[in-house]
Amino acid sequence: MRGLEKLYQLNSLDQHGNLTDLGFLVSEIPLETQAAKSIIESFNNNTFHEILSIFSMITSNFYLKKIEDINSNEKKIIFSKFCNFISDHLTLLNIFNTWRIKKRSSVWAAKNLLNYKLLEACDKIREQLLKICIKLNIEYTFRSRVDLDFSSNIIKSIFNGYFLNTACYKNGDYHTKYENIIVSVHIESLIKDNKKSVLFNSLILTKKLYMYIVTNIPINWFVIKNNK
């Protein structure tokens, strides 16, 4: 998908190619357009702090360890407590939140097989993004009610920015929703594959085209998005 068309689909440009109010806010946040839109949309679901943490983790290049690759049962048990098997995004959030609860301890990070330097980098990125968002006063621009399922609200906030990065399972493969390209779930993903529909943060090309950082989503979200 071409850059300008993508910006239009994300409501960042109007039909004349001018920045919308949303587009201006997106342009002020130093992340890729979809991540910036997810942060802005997160105020609709009151998930701003969670979304900020998730994309700070992604920006810091924090990587996930596949449980099967951890070389002892004890270590697998340690790492599995962070895992959310429907969402890599929520796994990243679990890791970051727990580290902060543990007072940002480097010793705790090492005991739990986590990269302390990347967690520290994530924390610094998050602080910078928070200052930018406070300066933009986004919180008072977007308001609405929220659902009771908080995890679902977090994923919806991501989906609102990344609905172009989605794929549906059919005929034995995942096909991207908007370009119909065959893709696979990356081997580092921790999700339990539902063989239905997913959103992904990015695509990585090696021997195949892989979806990286993946979250399962309900198929009916596509219908809701198309009807808007």
PDB file of C-alpha atoms in Angstrom, residues 27 37 78 86 99-101 104 127 148 152 160 167 177 185 202 221:
ATOM      1  CA  SER A  27       2.823  13.762  12.953  1.00  0.00           C
ATOM      2  CA  LYS A  37      -2.593   6.566  15.827  1.00  0.00           C
ATOM      3  CA  ILE A  78       9.710 -18.606  35.157  1.00  0.00           C
ATOM      4  CA  ILE A  86      -3.638 -14.659  22.620  1.00  0.00           C
ATOM      5  CA  TRP A  99       9.424  -5.094  36.036  1.00  0.00           C
ATOM      6  CA  ARG A 100       8.134  -1.704  37.208  1.00  0.00           C
ATOM      7  CA  ILE A 101       6.276  -3.322  40.126  1.00  0.00           C
ATOM      8  CA  ARG A 104      12.968  -1.741  37.964  1.00  0.00           C
ATOM      9  CA  GLU A 127       8.913   8.918  29.517  1.00  0.00           C
ATOM     10  CA  LEU A 148     -15.691  -3.936  30.843  1.00  0.00           C
ATOM     11  CA  SER A 152     -10.049  -6.342  24.804  1.00  0.00           C
ATOM     12  CA  ASN A 160      -7.617   1.035  15.555  1.00  0.00           C
ATOM     13  CA  ALA A 167      -4.647 -11.205   8.188  1.00  0.00           C
ATOM     14  CA  LYS A 177      -6.681  -8.442   4.645  1.00  0.00           C
ATOM     15  CA  VAL A 185       3.192 -16.268  12.068  1.00  0.00           C
ATOM     16  CA  SER A 202       5.284  -5.644  11.118  1.00  0.00           C
ATOM     17  CA  TRP A 221     -13.961  -6.456  14.167  1.00  0.00           C
TER      18      TRP A 221
END
